[in-house]
XYZ file of C-alpha atoms in Angstrom:
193
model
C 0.000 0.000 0.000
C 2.689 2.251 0.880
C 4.389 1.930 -2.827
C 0.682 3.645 -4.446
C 1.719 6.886 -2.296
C 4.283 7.377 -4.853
C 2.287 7.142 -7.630
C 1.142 10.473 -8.465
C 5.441 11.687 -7.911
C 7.240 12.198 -10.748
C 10.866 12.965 -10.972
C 12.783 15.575 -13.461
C 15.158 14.319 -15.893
C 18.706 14.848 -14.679
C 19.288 16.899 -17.762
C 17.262 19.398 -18.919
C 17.089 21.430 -21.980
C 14.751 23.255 -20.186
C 17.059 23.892 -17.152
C 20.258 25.995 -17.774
C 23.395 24.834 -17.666
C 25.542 25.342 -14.693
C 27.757 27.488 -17.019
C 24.602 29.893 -17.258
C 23.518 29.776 -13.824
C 27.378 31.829 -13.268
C 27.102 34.016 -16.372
C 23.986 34.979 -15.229
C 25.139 35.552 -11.485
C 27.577 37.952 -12.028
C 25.680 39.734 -13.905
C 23.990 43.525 -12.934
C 20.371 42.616 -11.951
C 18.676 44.536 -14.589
C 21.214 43.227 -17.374
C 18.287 41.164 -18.707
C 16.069 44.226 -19.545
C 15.899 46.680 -22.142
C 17.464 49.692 -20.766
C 15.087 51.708 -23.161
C 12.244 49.953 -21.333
C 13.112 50.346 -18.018
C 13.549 54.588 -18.939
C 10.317 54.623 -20.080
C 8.756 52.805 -16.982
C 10.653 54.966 -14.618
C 9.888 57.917 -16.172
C 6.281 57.172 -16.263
C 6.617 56.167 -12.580
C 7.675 59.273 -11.637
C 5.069 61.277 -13.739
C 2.314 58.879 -12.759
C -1.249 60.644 -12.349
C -3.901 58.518 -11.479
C -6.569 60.759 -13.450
C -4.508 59.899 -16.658
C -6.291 55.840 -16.290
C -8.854 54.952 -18.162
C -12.842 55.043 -16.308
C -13.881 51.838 -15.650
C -17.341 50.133 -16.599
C -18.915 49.742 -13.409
C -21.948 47.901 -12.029
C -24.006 47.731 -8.786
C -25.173 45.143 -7.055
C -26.492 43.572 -3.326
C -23.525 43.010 -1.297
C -23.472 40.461 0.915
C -22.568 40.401 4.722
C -23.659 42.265 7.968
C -25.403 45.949 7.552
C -29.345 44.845 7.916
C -32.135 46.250 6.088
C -29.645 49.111 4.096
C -27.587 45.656 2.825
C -30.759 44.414 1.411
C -32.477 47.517 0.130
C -29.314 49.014 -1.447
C -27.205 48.427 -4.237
C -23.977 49.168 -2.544
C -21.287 46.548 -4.208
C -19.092 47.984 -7.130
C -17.646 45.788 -9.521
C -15.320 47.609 -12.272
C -14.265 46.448 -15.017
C -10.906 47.874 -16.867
C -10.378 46.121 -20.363
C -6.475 45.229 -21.344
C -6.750 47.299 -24.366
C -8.057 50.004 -22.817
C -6.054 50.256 -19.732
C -2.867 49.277 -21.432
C -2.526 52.327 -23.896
C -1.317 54.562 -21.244
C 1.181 51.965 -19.360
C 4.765 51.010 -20.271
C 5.851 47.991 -21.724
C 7.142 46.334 -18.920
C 3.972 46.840 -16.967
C 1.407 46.074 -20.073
C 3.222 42.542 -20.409
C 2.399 41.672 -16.723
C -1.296 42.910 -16.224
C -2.634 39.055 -17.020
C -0.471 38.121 -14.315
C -2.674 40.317 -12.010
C -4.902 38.699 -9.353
C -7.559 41.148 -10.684
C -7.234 39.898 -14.173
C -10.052 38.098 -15.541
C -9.383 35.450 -18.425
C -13.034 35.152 -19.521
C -13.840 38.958 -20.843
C -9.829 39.867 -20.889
C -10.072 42.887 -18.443
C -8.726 43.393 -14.763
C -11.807 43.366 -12.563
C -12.185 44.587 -9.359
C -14.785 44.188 -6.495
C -15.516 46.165 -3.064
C -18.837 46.002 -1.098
C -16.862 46.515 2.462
C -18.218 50.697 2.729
C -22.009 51.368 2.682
C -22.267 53.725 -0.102
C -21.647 52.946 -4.003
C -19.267 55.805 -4.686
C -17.305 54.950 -1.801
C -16.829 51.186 -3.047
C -16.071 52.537 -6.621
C -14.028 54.581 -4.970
C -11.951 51.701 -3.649
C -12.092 49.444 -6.335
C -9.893 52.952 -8.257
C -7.412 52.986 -5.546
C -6.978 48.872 -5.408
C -6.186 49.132 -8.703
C -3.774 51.998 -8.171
C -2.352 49.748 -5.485
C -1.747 46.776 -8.418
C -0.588 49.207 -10.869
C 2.214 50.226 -8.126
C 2.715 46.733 -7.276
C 3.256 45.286 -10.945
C 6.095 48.368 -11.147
C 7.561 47.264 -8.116
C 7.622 43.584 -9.300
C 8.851 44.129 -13.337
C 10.840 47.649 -12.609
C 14.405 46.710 -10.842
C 15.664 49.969 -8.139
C 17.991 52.443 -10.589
C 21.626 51.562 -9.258
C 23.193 54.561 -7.549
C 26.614 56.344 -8.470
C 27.990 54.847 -5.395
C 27.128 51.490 -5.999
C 28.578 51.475 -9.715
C 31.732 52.983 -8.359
C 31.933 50.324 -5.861
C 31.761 47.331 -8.516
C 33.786 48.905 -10.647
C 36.501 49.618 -7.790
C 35.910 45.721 -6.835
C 36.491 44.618 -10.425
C 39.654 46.865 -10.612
C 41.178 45.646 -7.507
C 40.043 41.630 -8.449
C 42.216 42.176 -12.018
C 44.964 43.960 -10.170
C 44.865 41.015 -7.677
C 45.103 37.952 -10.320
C 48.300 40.103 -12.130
C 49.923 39.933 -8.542
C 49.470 36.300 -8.112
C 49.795 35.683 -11.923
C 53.640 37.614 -11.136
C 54.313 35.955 -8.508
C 53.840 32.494 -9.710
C 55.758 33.882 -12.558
C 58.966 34.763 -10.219
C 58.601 31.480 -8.226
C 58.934 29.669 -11.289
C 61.745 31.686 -12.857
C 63.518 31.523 -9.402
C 63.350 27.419 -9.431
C 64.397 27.666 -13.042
C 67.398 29.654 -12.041
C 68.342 27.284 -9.392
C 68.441 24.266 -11.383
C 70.850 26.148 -14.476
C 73.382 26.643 -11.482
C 73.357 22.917 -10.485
């Protein structure tokens, strides 16, 4: 009985051509963390970071319905949920590249009518939820940049790595001369003999 646990457990092959090679793995490591990336890309996401407006998104199709959950007679009477709906194609004119290519990977996003889609019934009054369902998705919008858009390296950073590189190559010649002079001196040794 114990051998059917294992079943379901499959193993990976030992090699891969999906995996990368070891030999990537350490090209890739020493590597600056936004080496990957278009730097053209990552200007225009910054810069639209920093001029970010959030009256400059598209208005989303909103609809009303019952919300569920404590609030007594005004939860039944009222239409107080807001669900908004933001289409890809709509929302994504205005957006980098970098963040247009991650929307679908939004928890908002909805496969079925290809839109992000957002709901909020927590506040008793429908322009308060549709309220909230703007600033979640100003939330996600600032979350996706976070996620895609790697930190700008400061001056002092580069000039550290560049220092540490400069002082690795000046190390290697050292050793690379001394090993030189050992050897030479053993050389000399042996023409004396």
């Amino acid at each position: 009985m114990s051998s059917n646990l294992f079943l379901g457990i499959t193993r990976a092959p030992r090699y891969s051509s999906l995996m990368p090679s070891l030999v990537q793995i350490r090209r890739i490591r020493y590597q600056p963390h936004d080496a990957l990336l278009d730097q053209d890309d990552l200007d225009e996401a910054r810069k639209w970071y920093t001029t970010f407006n959030e009256d400059s998104l598209p208005k989303a199709q909103t609809s009303y319905s019952r919300s569920s959950g404590p609030g007594g007679q005004h939860v039944n009477k009222t239409e107080s949920k807001a669900t908004s709906v933001w289409p890809i194609g709509e929302l994504s004119k205005g957006l980098p590249k970098l963040i247009r290519s991650a929307l679908r990977s939004s928890r908002y996003y909805s496969m079925r009518n290809d839109s992000i889609t957002i709901q909020a019934q927590t506040l008793r009054s429908r322009s308060a939820n549709t309220d909230e369902n703007h600033r979640k998705l100003i939330e996600e919008l600032h979350r996706i940049y976070r996620e895609q858009v790697p930190p700008s390296t400061s001056e002092k950073k580069i000039k550290k790595h560049e220092d540490i590189e400069k002082a690795f190559h000046r190390n290697r010649l050292n050793a690379k001369k001394q090993q030189s002079a050992k050897k030479a001196s053993r050389k000399g040794n042996r023409q004396s003999d």
